[in-house]
mmCIF file of C-alpha atoms in Angstrom:
data_model
loop_
_atom_site.group_PDB
_atom_site.id
_atom_site.type_symbol
_atom_site.label_atom_id
_atom_site.label_comp_id
_atom_site.label_asym_id
_atom_site.label_seq_id
_atom_site.Cartn_x
_atom_site.Cartn_y
_atom_site.Cartn_z
ATOM 1 C CA MET A 1 110.332 88.040 138.820
ATOM 2 C CA SER A 2 110.088 91.834 139.169
ATOM 3 C CA THR A 3 107.005 93.853 139.960
ATOM 4 C CA THR A 4 105.152 95.398 137.044
ATOM 5 C CA THR A 5 103.683 98.840 136.494
ATOM 6 C CA THR A 6 100.599 99.488 134.399
ATOM 7 C CA HIS A 7 100.570 102.622 132.254
ATOM 8 C CA VAL A 8 97.155 104.272 131.911
ATOM 9 C CA VAL A 9 95.987 106.999 129.528
ATOM 10 C CA PRO A 10 92.590 108.302 130.693
ATOM 11 C CA PRO A 11 89.812 109.268 128.254
ATOM 12 C CA THR A 12 89.381 112.925 127.357
ATOM 13 C CA SER A 13 85.574 112.667 127.385
ATOM 14 C CA THR A 14 83.044 110.497 129.254
ATOM 15 C CA HIS A 15 84.502 107.006 129.661
ATOM 16 C CA SER A 16 82.663 104.431 127.529
ATOM 17 C CA HIS A 17 85.246 101.762 126.645
ATOM 18 C CA THR A 18 88.646 100.481 127.706
ATOM 19 C CA ILE A 19 91.361 99.054 125.462
ATOM 20 C CA ILE A 20 93.930 96.857 127.221
ATOM 21 C CA PHE A 21 96.997 96.703 124.970
ATOM 22 C CA LEU A 22 99.892 94.299 125.640
ATOM 23 C CA HIS A 23 103.393 95.262 124.490
ATOM 24 C CA GLY A 24 105.949 92.969 122.888
ATOM 25 C CA ARG A 25 108.989 91.207 124.307
ATOM 26 C CA GLY A 26 111.770 93.575 125.362
ATOM 27 C CA SER A 27 109.513 96.633 125.414
ATOM 28 C CA SER A 28 107.550 98.087 128.342
ATOM 29 C CA ALA A 29 104.129 99.586 129.010
ATOM 30 C CA SER A 30 105.172 103.249 128.834
ATOM 31 C CA THR A 31 107.554 102.792 125.892
ATOM 32 C CA PHE A 32 104.997 100.907 123.836
ATOM 33 C CA CYS A 33 102.295 103.464 124.644
ATOM 34 C CA SER A 34 104.415 106.366 123.395
ATOM 35 C CA GLU A 35 105.323 104.469 120.217
ATOM 36 C CA ILE A 36 101.871 103.158 119.272
ATOM 37 C CA PHE A 37 100.306 106.555 119.956
ATOM 38 C CA GLU A 38 102.429 107.989 117.144
ATOM 39 C CA SER A 39 100.449 105.898 114.629
ATOM 40 C CA GLN A 40 98.113 107.786 112.298
ATOM 41 C CA ASP A 41 95.189 106.830 110.090
ATOM 42 C CA SER A 42 94.566 108.017 106.529
ATOM 43 C CA SER A 43 93.290 111.364 107.768
ATOM 44 C CA GLY A 44 96.368 111.927 109.941
ATOM 45 C CA ALA A 45 94.478 111.378 113.202
ATOM 46 C CA PHE A 46 95.921 109.619 116.261
ATOM 47 C CA PHE A 47 94.247 107.005 118.492
ATOM 48 C CA VAL A 48 93.526 109.464 121.303
ATOM 49 C CA ASP A 49 91.895 111.901 118.866
ATOM 50 C CA ILE A 50 89.769 109.226 117.213
ATOM 51 C CA PHE A 51 88.557 107.646 120.460
ATOM 52 C CA PRO A 52 88.205 110.361 123.139
ATOM 53 C CA SER A 53 85.964 108.189 125.342
ATOM 54 C CA VAL A 54 88.434 105.278 125.454
ATOM 55 C CA LYS A 55 90.613 104.581 128.475
ATOM 56 C CA TRP A 56 93.899 103.012 127.381
ATOM 57 C CA VAL A 57 95.493 100.502 129.743
ATOM 58 C CA PHE A 58 99.001 99.215 129.036
ATOM 59 C CA PRO A 59 99.986 96.407 131.428
ATOM 60 C CA CYS A 60 103.720 95.808 131.793
ATOM 61 C CA ALA A 61 105.310 92.384 131.516
ATOM 62 C CA PRO A 62 107.575 91.291 134.373
ATOM 63 C CA LYS A 63 111.335 91.211 133.967
ATOM 64 C CA LEU A 64 112.372 87.614 133.387
ATOM 65 C CA CYS A 65 115.783 86.129 132.744
ATOM 66 C CA ALA A 66 116.081 85.070 129.101
ATOM 67 C CA GLU A 67 117.451 81.559 128.787
ATOM 68 C CA VAL A 68 119.069 82.347 125.442
ATOM 69 C CA ASN A 69 121.476 85.029 126.696
ATOM 70 C CA GLY A 70 120.991 85.226 130.473
ATOM 71 C CA GLU A 71 119.785 88.836 130.322
ATOM 72 C CA GLU A 72 116.773 90.196 132.173
ATOM 73 C CA MET A 73 114.105 91.792 130.008
ATOM 74 C CA HIS A 74 110.422 92.595 130.073
ATOM 75 C CA GLN A 75 108.685 89.546 128.617
ATOM 76 C CA TRP A 76 105.345 87.878 129.232
ATOM 77 C CA PHE A 77 107.049 84.492 129.084
ATOM 78 C CA ASP A 78 110.548 83.323 128.244
ATOM 79 C CA ILE A 79 110.967 81.930 124.762
ATOM 80 C CA LEU A 80 113.905 80.454 122.887
ATOM 81 C CA SER A 81 112.890 81.764 119.457
ATOM 82 C CA VAL A 82 110.015 83.947 118.229
ATOM 83 C CA GLN A 83 110.672 82.536 114.760
ATOM 84 C CA ARG A 84 110.071 79.004 116.075
ATOM 85 C CA PRO A 85 107.904 79.578 119.167
ATOM 86 C CA TRP A 86 107.072 75.892 119.554
ATOM 87 C CA GLU A 87 110.678 75.081 120.507
ATOM 88 C CA GLY A 88 110.999 74.515 124.247
ATOM 89 C CA ASP A 89 107.364 75.443 124.815
ATOM 90 C CA GLU A 90 107.214 73.364 128.013
ATOM 91 C CA GLY A 91 109.451 76.002 129.574
ATOM 92 C CA GLN A 92 106.977 78.739 128.587
ATOM 93 C CA LYS A 93 104.048 77.401 130.588
ATOM 94 C CA GLU A 94 104.677 78.729 134.094
ATOM 95 C CA SER A 95 105.398 82.339 133.119
ATOM 96 C CA LEU A 96 102.659 82.390 130.465
ATOM 97 C CA LYS A 97 100.069 81.187 132.972
ATOM 98 C CA SER A 98 101.252 83.837 135.433
ATOM 99 C CA SER A 99 101.033 86.582 132.800
ATOM 100 C CA ALA A 100 97.577 85.396 131.713
ATOM 101 C CA ALA A 101 96.447 85.634 135.348
ATOM 102 C CA GLN A 102 97.803 89.196 135.461
ATOM 103 C CA ILE A 103 95.807 90.114 132.356
ATOM 104 C CA LEU A 104 92.640 88.466 133.691
ATOM 105 C CA ASN A 105 92.952 90.628 136.807
ATOM 106 C CA VAL A 106 93.248 93.773 134.683
ATOM 107 C CA ILE A 107 90.217 92.728 132.620
ATOM 108 C CA GLY A 108 88.253 92.125 135.817
ATOM 109 C CA GLU A 109 89.145 95.547 137.181
ATOM 110 C CA GLU A 110 88.199 97.331 133.963
ATOM 111 C CA SER A 111 84.995 95.328 133.449
ATOM 112 C CA GLY A 112 83.714 96.252 136.887
ATOM 113 C CA GLY A 113 82.837 99.801 135.932
ATOM 114 C CA ILE A 114 81.727 99.545 132.302
ATOM 115 C CA GLY A 115 80.993 95.847 131.654
ATOM 116 C CA ALA A 116 83.134 93.227 129.903
ATOM 117 C CA GLU A 117 81.416 93.916 126.566
ATOM 118 C CA ASN A 118 82.971 97.401 126.594
ATOM 119 C CA VAL A 119 86.515 96.158 127.185
ATOM 120 C CA ILE A 120 88.725 95.334 124.196
ATOM 121 C CA LEU A 121 91.885 93.252 124.574
ATOM 122 C CA ALA A 122 94.789 93.803 122.189
ATOM 123 C CA GLY A 123 98.405 92.784 121.814
ATOM 124 C CA ILE A 124 101.431 93.041 119.587
ATOM 125 C CA SER A 125 103.989 90.282 119.015
ATOM 126 C CA GLN A 126 104.483 88.351 122.288
ATOM 127 C CA GLY A 127 101.713 90.507 123.770
ATOM 128 C CA CYS A 128 99.402 89.174 121.056
ATOM 129 C CA ALA A 129 100.396 85.589 121.878
ATOM 130 C CA THR A 130 99.764 86.218 125.588
ATOM 131 C CA ALA A 131 96.345 87.736 124.921
ATOM 132 C CA VAL A 132 95.431 84.775 122.700
ATOM 133 C CA TYR A 133 96.354 82.408 125.529
ATOM 134 C CA ALA A 134 94.327 84.428 128.056
ATOM 135 C CA ILE A 135 91.263 84.239 125.803
ATOM 136 C CA LEU A 136 91.480 80.664 124.523
ATOM 137 C CA ALA A 137 93.118 78.808 127.409
ATOM 138 C CA LYS A 138 91.799 80.858 130.327
ATOM 139 C CA GLY A 139 88.410 81.973 128.992
ATOM 140 C CA ALA A 140 88.954 85.733 129.244
ATOM 141 C CA ARG A 141 85.662 87.474 128.461
ATOM 142 C CA VAL A 142 85.926 90.799 126.608
ATOM 143 C CA GLY A 143 84.016 92.663 123.916
ATOM 144 C CA GLY A 144 86.619 92.001 121.234
ATOM 145 C CA PHE A 145 90.259 91.267 120.488
ATOM 146 C CA PHE A 146 92.761 92.544 117.966
ATOM 147 C CA GLY A 147 96.294 91.244 117.535
ATOM 148 C CA LEU A 148 99.282 92.424 115.540
ATOM 149 C CA CYS A 149 102.158 90.263 114.238
ATOM 150 C CA GLY A 150 101.549 87.429 116.679
ATOM 151 C CA TRP A 151 101.396 83.651 116.897
ATOM 152 C CA MET A 152 99.596 80.932 118.836
ATOM 153 C CA PRO A 153 101.490 79.775 121.934
ATOM 154 C CA LEU A 154 101.166 76.353 123.571
ATOM 155 C CA PHE A 155 98.834 75.051 120.871
ATOM 156 C CA ALA A 156 98.275 71.654 122.528
ATOM 157 C CA ASP A 157 97.253 73.307 125.809
ATOM 158 C CA ILE A 158 94.874 75.649 124.003
ATOM 159 C CA GLN A 159 93.338 72.735 122.106
ATOM 160 C CA ASP A 160 92.678 70.944 125.393
ATOM 161 C CA ALA A 161 91.169 74.070 126.963
ATOM 162 C CA MET A 162 88.896 74.662 123.974
ATOM 163 C CA ARG A 163 87.187 71.338 124.596
ATOM 164 C CA ASN A 164 85.380 73.250 127.327
ATOM 165 C CA GLU A 165 82.033 74.293 125.849
ATOM 166 C CA MET A 166 81.859 77.601 127.724
ATOM 167 C CA LYS A 167 85.359 78.708 126.663
ATOM 168 C CA THR A 168 84.570 77.783 123.070
ATOM 169 C CA ARG A 169 81.318 79.744 123.124
ATOM 170 C CA ILE A 170 82.992 82.816 124.628
ATOM 171 C CA ALA A 171 85.747 82.753 121.990
ATOM 172 C CA CYS A 172 83.400 82.117 119.064
ATOM 173 C CA GLU A 173 81.113 85.003 120.026
ATOM 174 C CA MET A 174 84.001 87.461 120.252
ATOM 175 C CA PRO A 175 84.913 89.752 117.316
ATOM 176 C CA VAL A 176 88.562 89.125 116.386
ATOM 177 C CA LEU A 177 90.896 91.058 114.095
ATOM 178 C CA LEU A 178 94.405 89.853 113.256
ATOM 179 C CA GLN A 179 96.904 91.827 111.189
ATOM 180 C CA HIS A 180 100.362 90.881 109.952
ATOM 181 C CA CYS A 181 102.821 92.553 107.579
ATOM 182 C CA MET A 182 104.464 90.287 105.026
ATOM 183 C CA ASP A 183 107.879 91.924 105.511
ATOM 184 C CA ASP A 184 107.920 91.246 109.271
ATOM 185 C CA GLU A 185 111.507 90.187 110.012
ATOM 186 C CA VAL A 186 110.903 89.338 113.687
ATOM 187 C CA VAL A 187 107.804 87.136 113.732
ATOM 188 C CA PRO A 188 107.468 85.387 110.356
ATOM 189 C CA PHE A 189 104.290 86.089 108.428
ATOM 190 C CA GLU A 190 103.578 82.341 108.364
ATOM 191 C CA ASN A 191 103.333 82.323 112.173
ATOM 192 C CA GLY A 192 100.606 84.961 112.042
ATOM 193 C CA LYS A 193 98.818 83.123 109.256
ATOM 194 C CA GLY A 194 99.026 79.938 111.330
ATOM 195 C CA LEU A 195 97.400 81.738 114.262
ATOM 196 C CA CYS A 196 94.555 82.858 112.011
ATOM 197 C CA ASN A 197 94.054 79.381 110.525
ATOM 198 C CA ARG A 198 94.063 77.662 113.902
ATOM 199 C CA MET A 199 91.579 80.114 115.390
ATOM 200 C CA ARG A 200 89.297 79.685 112.385
ATOM 201 C CA ALA A 201 89.562 75.900 112.704
ATOM 202 C CA MET A 202 88.239 76.325 116.259
ATOM 203 C CA GLY A 203 85.163 78.096 114.897
ATOM 204 C CA ILE A 204 86.305 81.631 115.706
ATOM 205 C CA GLN A 205 85.267 84.286 113.200
ATOM 206 C CA VAL A 206 88.602 85.969 112.477
ATOM 207 C CA LYS A 207 88.975 89.045 110.323
ATOM 208 C CA TRP A 208 92.434 88.644 108.756
ATOM 209 C CA GLU A 209 94.216 91.645 107.265
ATOM 210 C CA VAL A 210 97.552 91.325 105.465
ATOM 211 C CA TYR A 211 99.827 94.190 104.417
ATOM 212 C CA PRO A 212 102.879 93.939 102.131
ATOM 213 C CA GLU A 213 104.866 96.441 104.205
ATOM 214 C CA GLY A 214 105.037 97.657 107.778
ATOM 215 C CA GLY A 215 107.622 95.352 109.317
ATOM 216 C CA HIS A 216 107.130 94.139 112.867
ATOM 217 C CA TRP A 217 104.564 96.807 113.633
ATOM 218 C CA LEU A 218 101.212 98.289 112.727
ATOM 219 C CA ASN A 219 100.961 99.154 109.036
ATOM 220 C CA GLU A 220 100.232 102.832 108.400
ATOM 221 C CA PRO A 221 97.891 104.154 107.372
ATOM 222 C CA GLU A 222 95.852 101.195 106.043
ATOM 223 C CA GLY A 223 96.416 98.926 109.045
ATOM 224 C CA MET A 224 95.568 101.775 111.374
ATOM 225 C CA ASP A 225 92.378 102.371 109.358
ATOM 226 C CA GLY A 226 91.499 98.689 109.787
ATOM 227 C CA LEU A 227 91.939 98.866 113.561
ATOM 228 C CA VAL A 228 89.848 102.015 113.787
ATOM 229 C CA THR A 229 87.031 100.426 111.770
ATOM 230 C CA PHE A 230 87.147 97.280 113.922
ATOM 231 C CA VAL A 231 87.029 99.202 117.210
ATOM 232 C CA ARG A 232 84.219 101.433 115.952
ATOM 233 C CA GLU A 233 82.159 98.368 115.033
ATOM 234 C CA ILE A 234 82.517 97.023 118.568
ATOM 235 C CA MET A 235 81.691 100.385 120.111
ATOM 236 C CA GLY A 236 78.675 100.722 117.846
ATOM 237 C CA LYS A 237 77.129 97.534 119.245
ATOM 238 C CA HIS A 238 76.408 99.221 122.548
ATOM 239 C CA ALA A 239 76.827 102.928 123.247
ATOM 240 C CA GLY A 240 76.742 105.518 120.484
ATOM 241 C CA ILE A 241 79.520 105.172 117.957
ATOM 242 C CA GLU A 242 82.383 107.666 117.926
ATOM 243 C CA HIS A 243 83.519 109.581 114.888
#
């Protein structure tokens, strides 16, 4: 397993919140940052313009050997198929637990200065699945979570973990937004819908946004608008809201 490098984009005004955003399989922290920061809302604004007081933290997944083709790639855990993530899930456990521990450390570091309620966890694709595991199986405490085109990993393990009253309470009190595009050709829409349904069945209040187009990515501009609204609602609970 290789060492990982976290990519950080500091706020341009007084630091009030931190967003920890996990990239997908085969990407990296810096690559994902440059790509997601090209997204624009309906007014043409970018994330850094909309949220000047936000510190953006992009952890990087380790390089792991993929069992399917023997190649090394950045991935939070090895997986045989993102279309059928439940296949061979026993082999996902060790690396997923290790990645969740990495994310919990990042959350702890960021919470120390501004408080856990001002830290938002986010993820796309396998990064979304990893963040879900960190929250539901490991009890990560943050001010909110949003996930794009993801799925629920190791469902049986998460079910067992959610029998813990404290973990359930933490998850059920957390604002959650999930988005998925119906034309996603990498992670099937049904996998994202399944994640939403399973989280709701656990008592989690999930805001579920579906877009007909956008592929395996954030829909623009409507999906971007949805993320901005969600983040602003979280920010408005504590310090003054940004506009």
